[in-house]
Amino acid sequence: PASAVGVPVSTAGGTGATCSITRPSDPAVQIGRKTGAQLAVSITFPSQGAVDFTNDDRTVYTVTSGADLVSVSATGYVTALPAGTGTGPVTINVTFPSYSRAGGKWASVVLRVDVVSGITWRATPYPVYTGSSSASTTTLRQVHCTGTFQRALVVATVSLTDSTSSDVSTSPYLAVSSSVTPVVPTPGRVSSQFVLVGSTLGASQITVSFGANITSTAQINVQLTSATVASLQWTTSWQSALPGGSSSGTFAAVKGTTKTTSVKVTFSDGTQFTDAVAGTQAAWVGAASYLSFASDDIDTITMSGQAVATLVTSSYRRPAVLSVSAASCEASTAVSATSSVYGNVEPGVGDIDLGNRYGLPFSPDSINTPRVGQTFSVPMRINLGSGPYFKFTSFNLQYPSAWLRVYSIAYSLPTDYTPVNEWCSNNTIGTVSCFPSAGFSTSLLRNDYAYTIGTITFYVYNAAVGAGEFLLPQYRQAFSMRFGIVWCGVRSGMVSCGTVWCGVVWC
């Protein structure tokens, strides 16, 4: 005889701890609720284990409660009746009246039939930001005296009769309408959701629908009172590989390179634009309409009114201070924020560059009151571009020997370098001569945007010059000290030569 009967419900239908299905005509179908569920029947025998009896002719399925809600087939498939009107639990018994080995054992299973019972909705700030999904708004205000109003997302939730709920904000079956023009939904969706647009002053009744009879209406107001700028925060990503963990970034690029900066704005009502310059809202309220941008060192980095930074040259003593500000609006006071950014011009393709790649080209810990014997190091880099071939035959570094002398020369050698001789020498005071190609068996350097070929360390030879003027190149009054590099390169069969000046203004 059988020892047990099992009747699990398959995952083909229903949700939750108790399987729940819905009628074919109910909006619950649009959120994934199934209209049927398959029962699976097995009888366990001591000698055979579990044997499937789902489709066996001797298995009888009987709806003992909820017969007005579901029907069950001879193979155990339960279907919600289209004409049903109620909801709630359904009990189905499984028996084997003509099968003696079943030993009179039977089983029952409980399902539910549920439908959508209602819909609720709320408006949340748009564009989204961290925490915006928890905020709700019934008022769209002017954005900091711009004459442009805020916008909001429609967040809708349907409830079912089994006490579950489902977010239908992005459902294609959701509809949104407005009674009058102060607030209108966007003609199309934005990121799959409806956006409410403040158009004119006043109030609108916004109706949200899911299916023919599931609706909810609430009022959204448009007010002239501004949401004013409460705080500003620069969020631009600069190169930040600086010694000592400096908080200042570096705009390291070829001269003339532009970069669109980014600023986070927090308003007086708690809403935010995480990127006021290029965020979603920039299409309808541009940053230039309520923010101003500036640089305190336009010789190094300029800032346009559209928040675009342009690298002019390298910093010489300190980073440029970029500022963003919002003027006073209504009762608010002016708000501003600053960001310190070093300018550092990278070499163009085939050019040689001197100095640090990040921060000041020449280390800020260099002396400002020269002392004989003090040293500072100058890295040498070359822009090899993206092509596979580049060979430079020679270059000369001319330095002011009245004040400086070479302390040492260090090399950053590639793995295929075969030393023939020391390819940089200081045999002539005032000039470092380099012949790097002599040591390369392949006459090739690696592909690299800024390949470091070595470092020259200078020491102060004579500090008693200039009547106390600062010596080193981060100071503009430093005797116009410039390094002149004469270089020649061969690239793709073309020979080019030139002079790169590095120093007070140029590096």
XYZ file of C-alpha atoms in Angstrom:
507
model
C 0.000 0.000 0.000
C 1.003 3.649 -0.486
C 2.774 5.377 2.336
C 2.162 9.017 1.238
C 0.630 11.242 -1.437
C 2.235 14.520 -2.522
C 0.547 17.295 -4.501
C 2.990 20.172 -5.060
C 1.982 23.073 -7.319
C 4.419 23.667 -10.148
C 6.088 27.022 -10.773
C 4.137 27.303 -14.004
C 1.718 29.543 -12.168
C 1.139 31.706 -9.180
C 3.301 33.576 -6.707
C 3.914 33.640 -2.997
C 3.914 30.929 -0.339
C 0.383 29.981 -1.437
C 0.030 29.733 -5.201
C -2.060 32.625 -6.543
C -3.594 32.901 -10.000
C -5.856 35.511 -11.605
C -8.609 35.781 -14.176
C -7.555 36.270 -17.830
C -9.303 39.653 -18.045
C -7.750 41.140 -14.901
C -4.889 43.719 -15.062
C -2.913 41.424 -12.764
C -2.003 39.516 -15.937
C 0.014 42.592 -17.007
C 2.266 42.317 -13.965
C 2.996 38.632 -14.545
C 0.289 36.935 -12.478
C -0.587 33.591 -14.132
C -4.118 32.494 -15.066
C -3.493 28.838 -14.271
C -1.355 26.410 -12.288
C -0.345 22.786 -12.748
C -0.707 20.308 -9.903
C 1.826 17.472 -9.666
C 0.675 14.275 -7.950
C 2.864 11.434 -6.706
C 2.251 8.328 -4.604
C 5.085 6.971 -2.501
C 5.382 3.172 -2.151
C 7.722 1.498 0.322
C 9.355 -0.623 -2.375
C 9.238 1.811 -5.307
C 9.565 5.264 -3.830
C 7.621 8.177 -5.355
C 5.646 7.398 -8.531
C 4.117 10.170 -10.674
C 0.297 9.937 -10.858
C -0.431 13.422 -12.277
C -1.859 12.145 -15.583
C -3.014 8.743 -14.378
C -6.659 7.860 -15.154
C -7.079 6.684 -11.583
C -6.332 10.151 -10.178
C -9.441 12.233 -9.429
C -9.317 16.015 -8.881
C -12.234 17.663 -7.063
C -12.717 21.354 -6.196
C -14.177 21.215 -2.717
C -14.278 24.969 -2.090
C -14.124 27.845 -4.576
C -15.814 26.000 -7.445
C -17.138 29.379 -8.634
C -13.547 30.593 -9.014
C -11.616 27.818 -10.769
C -11.946 24.661 -12.826
C -9.528 21.717 -12.786
C -8.794 19.365 -15.668
C -8.376 15.594 -15.564
C -4.624 16.155 -15.724
C -4.554 18.520 -12.743
C -4.335 21.905 -14.503
C -6.183 24.582 -12.499
C -7.621 27.570 -14.429
C -9.211 30.727 -13.051
C -12.738 31.065 -14.446
C -13.060 34.119 -16.754
C -16.592 34.772 -15.497
C -15.669 34.495 -11.840
C -16.419 37.460 -9.625
C -14.902 36.639 -6.272
C -11.413 36.130 -4.883
C -9.870 34.065 -2.158
C -8.715 30.533 -1.364
C -9.567 27.449 -3.393
C -9.251 23.862 -2.080
C -8.727 20.888 -4.393
C -8.793 17.298 -3.161
C -6.866 14.520 -4.924
C -8.194 10.968 -4.455
C -7.761 7.498 -6.023
C -11.174 5.789 -5.517
C -10.566 3.009 -8.047
C -6.981 2.243 -7.081
C -6.757 -0.142 -4.143
C -2.977 0.113 -3.731
C -3.445 3.758 -2.780
C -4.820 2.394 0.449
C -7.452 5.104 0.710
C -4.837 7.822 0.994
C -5.624 11.242 -0.431
C -4.264 14.793 -0.377
C -5.486 18.356 -0.780
C -3.908 21.583 -1.971
C -4.932 25.220 -1.430
C -4.570 27.894 -4.103
C -5.832 31.458 -4.372
C -7.540 33.550 -7.008
C -6.606 37.217 -6.727
C -7.125 40.392 -8.739
C -5.832 43.966 -8.754
C -7.742 45.855 -6.085
C -6.385 49.397 -6.548
C -3.560 51.716 -7.562
C -1.667 54.422 -5.711
C 0.860 56.854 -7.109
C 3.145 59.662 -6.064
C 5.511 62.126 -7.703
C 9.238 61.928 -6.933
C 11.996 64.398 -7.902
C 13.425 64.255 -11.404
C 16.194 63.774 -12.465
C 16.824 61.007 -9.967
C 19.583 61.127 -7.360
C 20.544 59.021 -4.370
C 17.561 59.075 -2.026
C 15.115 60.646 -4.506
C 12.987 57.496 -4.676
C 12.102 58.003 -1.002
C 11.051 61.620 -1.487
C 7.600 62.695 -2.629
C 6.451 66.031 -3.971
C 3.140 67.700 -4.703
C 4.673 71.008 -5.815
C 6.863 71.918 -8.778
C 8.832 75.104 -8.105
C 10.847 77.480 -10.233
C 14.517 76.467 -10.556
C 16.560 79.261 -8.927
C 14.852 82.246 -10.575
C 15.274 80.862 -14.101
C 11.609 80.935 -15.077
C 11.831 77.171 -15.675
C 9.940 74.799 -13.385
C 10.948 71.524 -11.821
C 9.873 68.139 -13.119
C 8.814 64.952 -11.348
C 8.585 61.222 -12.021
C 5.350 59.254 -11.715
C 5.805 56.272 -9.387
C 2.766 53.952 -9.423
C 1.986 50.828 -7.381
C -0.910 48.402 -7.788
C -2.278 46.366 -4.886
C -3.786 42.884 -5.126
C -6.359 41.116 -3.009
C -3.710 38.824 -1.523
C -2.130 41.892 0.169
C 0.815 41.941 -2.244
C 1.778 44.916 -4.397
C 3.777 45.598 -7.527
C 5.553 48.678 -8.934
C 4.073 49.428 -12.371
C 5.873 52.744 -12.990
C 7.552 51.399 -16.128
C 4.665 49.175 -17.272
C 3.498 49.832 -20.850
C -0.061 49.435 -19.553
C 0.203 52.484 -17.289
C -1.466 55.685 -18.516
C -1.129 59.251 -17.157
C -3.313 62.252 -17.996
C -3.719 65.827 -16.771
C -6.919 67.839 -16.323
C -5.401 71.228 -17.254
C -2.111 72.653 -18.559
C -0.119 73.804 -15.464
C 1.255 70.260 -15.226
C 1.458 67.993 -18.247
C 2.995 64.539 -18.631
C 5.698 64.189 -21.245
C 4.315 62.905 -24.584
C 6.697 59.970 -24.375
C 8.346 58.269 -21.479
C 11.764 59.135 -20.102
C 13.742 56.054 -19.060
C 10.444 54.091 -19.325
C 8.619 56.373 -16.868
C 6.228 59.287 -17.165
C 7.637 62.704 -16.261
C 5.401 65.537 -15.062
C 6.408 68.907 -16.505
C 5.623 72.194 -14.790
C 4.325 74.406 -17.603
C 2.420 77.358 -16.133
C 1.383 78.502 -12.682
C -1.612 76.707 -11.191
C -2.820 73.245 -10.215
C -3.608 70.115 -12.206
C -5.452 66.933 -11.372
C -3.231 64.073 -12.510
C -4.960 60.744 -13.166
C -2.958 57.537 -13.284
C -4.655 54.435 -14.771
C -3.804 50.752 -14.968
C -6.401 48.884 -16.947
C -9.922 50.114 -17.633
C -11.160 50.578 -14.077
C -8.051 50.946 -11.916
C -7.393 54.686 -11.506
C -6.107 57.191 -8.958
C -6.145 61.007 -9.090
C -4.091 63.540 -7.126
C -3.288 67.261 -7.408
C 0.111 68.646 -8.431
C 0.776 72.390 -8.013
C 3.127 74.713 -9.906
C 4.437 77.652 -7.852
C 6.506 80.705 -8.713
C 8.504 80.397 -5.472
C 11.975 79.112 -6.337
C 13.891 76.108 -5.206
C 17.111 78.045 -4.717
C 20.679 76.759 -4.848
C 21.715 75.741 -1.336
C 25.113 74.192 -2.055
C 27.511 73.446 -4.919
C 30.095 70.698 -5.225
C 32.613 70.132 -7.998
C 32.490 66.512 -9.203
C 34.840 66.692 -12.196
C 37.203 63.745 -12.551
C 40.781 64.981 -12.934
C 44.009 63.023 -12.838
C 44.879 62.747 -9.156
C 48.164 60.820 -9.056
C 49.932 63.374 -6.881
C 52.596 62.803 -4.243
C 51.585 63.073 -0.620
C 47.910 62.468 -1.288
C 47.216 66.028 -2.438
C 43.528 66.828 -2.854
C 44.176 68.927 -5.953
C 43.703 67.293 -9.333
C 45.712 67.755 -12.516
C 44.500 68.714 -15.980
C 47.244 66.833 -17.859
C 46.751 66.984 -21.623
C 48.097 68.432 -24.861
C 47.873 72.237 -24.994
C 44.441 73.436 -26.079
C 42.594 70.348 -24.841
C 39.078 71.059 -23.545
C 37.134 69.273 -20.824
C 33.512 69.686 -19.780
C 33.434 69.963 -16.003
C 30.657 68.730 -13.725
C 28.998 70.204 -10.642
C 26.505 68.762 -8.184
C 23.772 71.194 -7.097
C 21.615 70.789 -4.006
C 18.529 73.008 -3.788
C 16.711 74.491 -0.832
C 13.929 71.883 -1.028
C 16.445 69.031 -0.859
C 16.298 68.112 -4.547
C 19.546 67.678 -6.462
C 21.087 67.862 -9.916
C 23.970 65.394 -9.677
C 25.486 66.863 -12.855
C 24.188 70.361 -13.503
C 26.240 70.695 -16.682
C 25.559 67.501 -18.640
C 22.830 65.752 -16.650
C 19.384 64.938 -18.018
C 17.937 68.267 -16.878
C 20.478 70.221 -18.956
C 18.108 69.770 -21.921
C 15.496 72.004 -20.255
C 17.416 74.085 -17.704
C 21.018 74.696 -18.740
C 23.660 75.283 -16.075
C 24.555 78.657 -17.610
C 21.056 79.955 -16.806
C 21.758 79.980 -13.060
C 25.482 79.186 -12.571
C 28.635 81.147 -13.391
C 32.061 79.608 -13.982
C 35.507 81.197 -13.698
C 39.234 80.539 -13.290
C 41.578 82.715 -11.214
C 44.480 81.842 -13.553
C 43.386 82.188 -17.172
C 47.022 81.922 -18.256
C 46.834 78.267 -17.188
C 43.204 77.115 -17.439
C 40.262 79.088 -18.806
C 36.596 78.403 -18.015
C 33.745 79.166 -20.401
C 30.239 80.100 -19.353
C 29.218 76.584 -20.413
C 31.599 75.045 -17.841
C 34.203 73.976 -20.401
C 37.815 74.102 -19.159
C 40.613 74.716 -21.682
C 44.258 73.916 -20.881
C 46.426 76.882 -21.906
C 49.740 76.075 -20.261
C 51.220 74.505 -17.142
C 50.938 75.810 -13.589
C 54.092 77.475 -12.285
C 53.588 78.049 -8.549
C 50.182 76.798 -7.505
C 47.092 75.190 -8.995
C 44.488 77.273 -10.767
C 41.376 77.781 -8.665
C 38.219 77.066 -10.630
C 35.015 78.498 -9.199
C 31.313 77.983 -9.745
C 28.723 80.296 -8.226
C 24.999 80.895 -8.094
C 23.832 84.478 -7.602
C 21.318 85.358 -4.900
C 17.735 84.456 -5.755
C 14.669 85.694 -3.891
C 15.619 85.439 -0.195
C 18.669 83.244 -0.740
C 22.277 84.405 -0.603
C 24.912 83.745 -3.234
C 26.535 80.303 -3.124
C 29.901 79.244 -4.544
C 32.416 76.399 -4.585
C 36.026 76.118 -5.714
C 38.304 73.394 -7.037
C 42.094 73.528 -7.210
C 43.449 72.091 -10.448
C 47.047 71.991 -11.690
C 47.593 72.599 -15.375
C 50.293 70.387 -16.859
C 50.826 70.370 -20.613
C 51.657 66.979 -22.093
C 53.965 66.675 -25.107
C 52.405 66.342 -28.546
C 53.227 63.338 -30.699
C 56.975 63.272 -31.254
C 57.619 65.998 -28.677
C 59.796 65.736 -25.583
C 58.635 67.064 -22.232
C 60.412 67.906 -19.003
C 59.082 67.834 -15.475
C 56.476 65.960 -13.467
C 53.425 64.661 -15.267
C 51.023 65.477 -12.416
C 50.873 68.492 -10.149
C 53.461 71.184 -10.807
C 55.913 70.307 -13.596
C 58.679 71.012 -11.104
C 58.308 69.693 -7.594
C 56.775 72.198 -5.153
C 59.311 71.146 -2.552
C 62.081 72.733 -4.652
C 63.853 75.565 -2.907
C 62.578 79.145 -2.912
C 65.745 80.446 -1.283
C 68.537 78.741 -3.225
C 71.283 77.029 -1.258
C 74.382 75.633 -2.888
C 74.154 71.866 -3.179
C 70.393 71.580 -3.111
C 68.949 69.333 -5.799
C 65.782 68.883 -7.829
C 64.894 66.259 -10.421
C 63.478 66.709 -13.905
C 61.856 63.683 -15.607
C 62.215 63.460 -19.394
C 59.276 62.042 -21.379
C 58.413 61.602 -25.036
C 55.010 61.178 -26.670
C 55.334 58.130 -28.914
C 51.767 58.367 -30.218
C 49.830 55.286 -31.250
C 51.932 54.156 -34.197
C 54.316 51.193 -34.006
C 57.440 53.057 -35.112
C 59.196 55.972 -33.579
C 62.894 56.649 -33.251
C 64.485 59.870 -32.111
C 68.145 60.151 -33.015
C 69.352 62.807 -30.602
C 68.410 65.779 -28.521
C 70.212 68.393 -26.437
C 69.076 69.781 -23.130
C 70.508 73.257 -22.582
C 70.429 74.431 -18.970
C 71.627 77.671 -17.247
C 75.093 76.591 -16.103
C 75.665 79.905 -14.251
C 73.324 78.613 -11.556
C 72.902 74.870 -12.082
C 74.985 71.783 -12.755
C 74.043 68.175 -13.442
C 74.182 65.936 -10.387
C 73.140 62.668 -12.019
C 71.293 61.158 -14.969
C 69.057 58.114 -14.483
C 67.524 56.059 -17.272
C 64.188 54.303 -17.660
C 65.184 51.618 -20.112
C 62.875 49.325 -22.079
C 63.515 45.600 -21.991
C 65.006 45.494 -25.494
C 67.636 48.105 -24.663
C 71.145 46.830 -25.350
C 73.603 49.178 -23.617
C 76.239 50.462 -26.015
C 77.257 53.429 -23.918
C 75.743 55.964 -21.557
C 73.428 57.541 -24.101
C 73.027 60.837 -22.206
C 76.147 62.741 -21.169
C 77.098 66.063 -19.643
C 80.527 66.339 -21.219
C 79.872 69.986 -22.055
C 78.795 72.152 -19.127
C 75.431 73.714 -19.920
C 74.311 70.943 -22.250
C 73.063 67.410 -21.764
C 73.429 65.506 -25.043
C 71.411 62.341 -25.593
C 71.730 59.749 -28.340
C 69.192 57.131 -27.252
C 68.972 55.283 -30.563
C 72.526 54.057 -30.171
C 71.435 51.617 -27.512
C 68.417 50.063 -29.244
C 69.104 47.015 -31.333
C 65.693 47.437 -32.990
C 65.861 51.253 -33.145
C 62.287 51.267 -31.825
C 60.651 52.599 -28.686
C 57.470 51.347 -27.117
C 54.051 52.706 -28.095
C 53.206 55.080 -25.278
C 51.463 58.405 -24.845
C 54.190 59.704 -22.521
C 57.135 57.331 -22.267
C 59.600 58.273 -19.503
C 63.098 57.930 -20.888
C 65.012 59.159 -17.875
C 65.456 61.697 -15.091
C 68.077 64.420 -14.720
C 68.893 65.664 -11.226
C 70.346 69.182 -11.030
C 72.080 70.824 -8.096
C 72.444 74.507 -7.259
C 75.937 75.559 -8.288
C 75.757 79.264 -7.466
C 73.062 80.700 -5.230
C 74.437 84.247 -5.067
C 72.786 85.546 -8.229
C 69.841 87.855 -8.829
C 69.977 89.708 -5.520
C 67.732 87.279 -3.725
C 65.427 86.530 -6.667
C 63.895 83.068 -6.559
C 65.772 80.613 -8.709
C 63.568 77.678 -9.532
C 61.048 77.564 -12.347
C 57.820 77.466 -10.379
C 58.423 81.195 -9.697
C 57.692 83.629 -12.468
C 60.522 86.016 -11.445
C 63.146 83.279 -11.713
C 65.460 84.863 -14.312
C 63.288 83.590 -17.174
C 64.976 80.259 -16.657
C 64.030 78.035 -19.587
C 65.206 74.676 -20.833
C 65.627 74.587 -24.614
C 65.386 71.117 -26.134
C 66.570 70.634 -29.672
C 65.225 67.369 -30.950
C 64.811 65.438 -34.194
C 62.537 62.466 -34.774
C 61.756 59.981 -37.500
C 58.170 58.741 -37.760
C 56.640 56.868 -40.706
C 59.462 57.973 -42.953
C 59.142 61.670 -42.044
C 61.943 63.608 -40.370
C 60.933 66.488 -38.104
C 62.956 68.755 -35.847
C 62.104 71.521 -33.454
C 62.691 73.267 -30.147
C 60.604 72.756 -27.027
C 60.901 75.408 -24.325
C 60.234 74.432 -20.744
C 60.486 76.628 -17.724
C 58.748 79.500 -15.966
C 55.904 80.024 -18.402
C 56.123 77.057 -20.730
C 56.379 73.913 -18.577
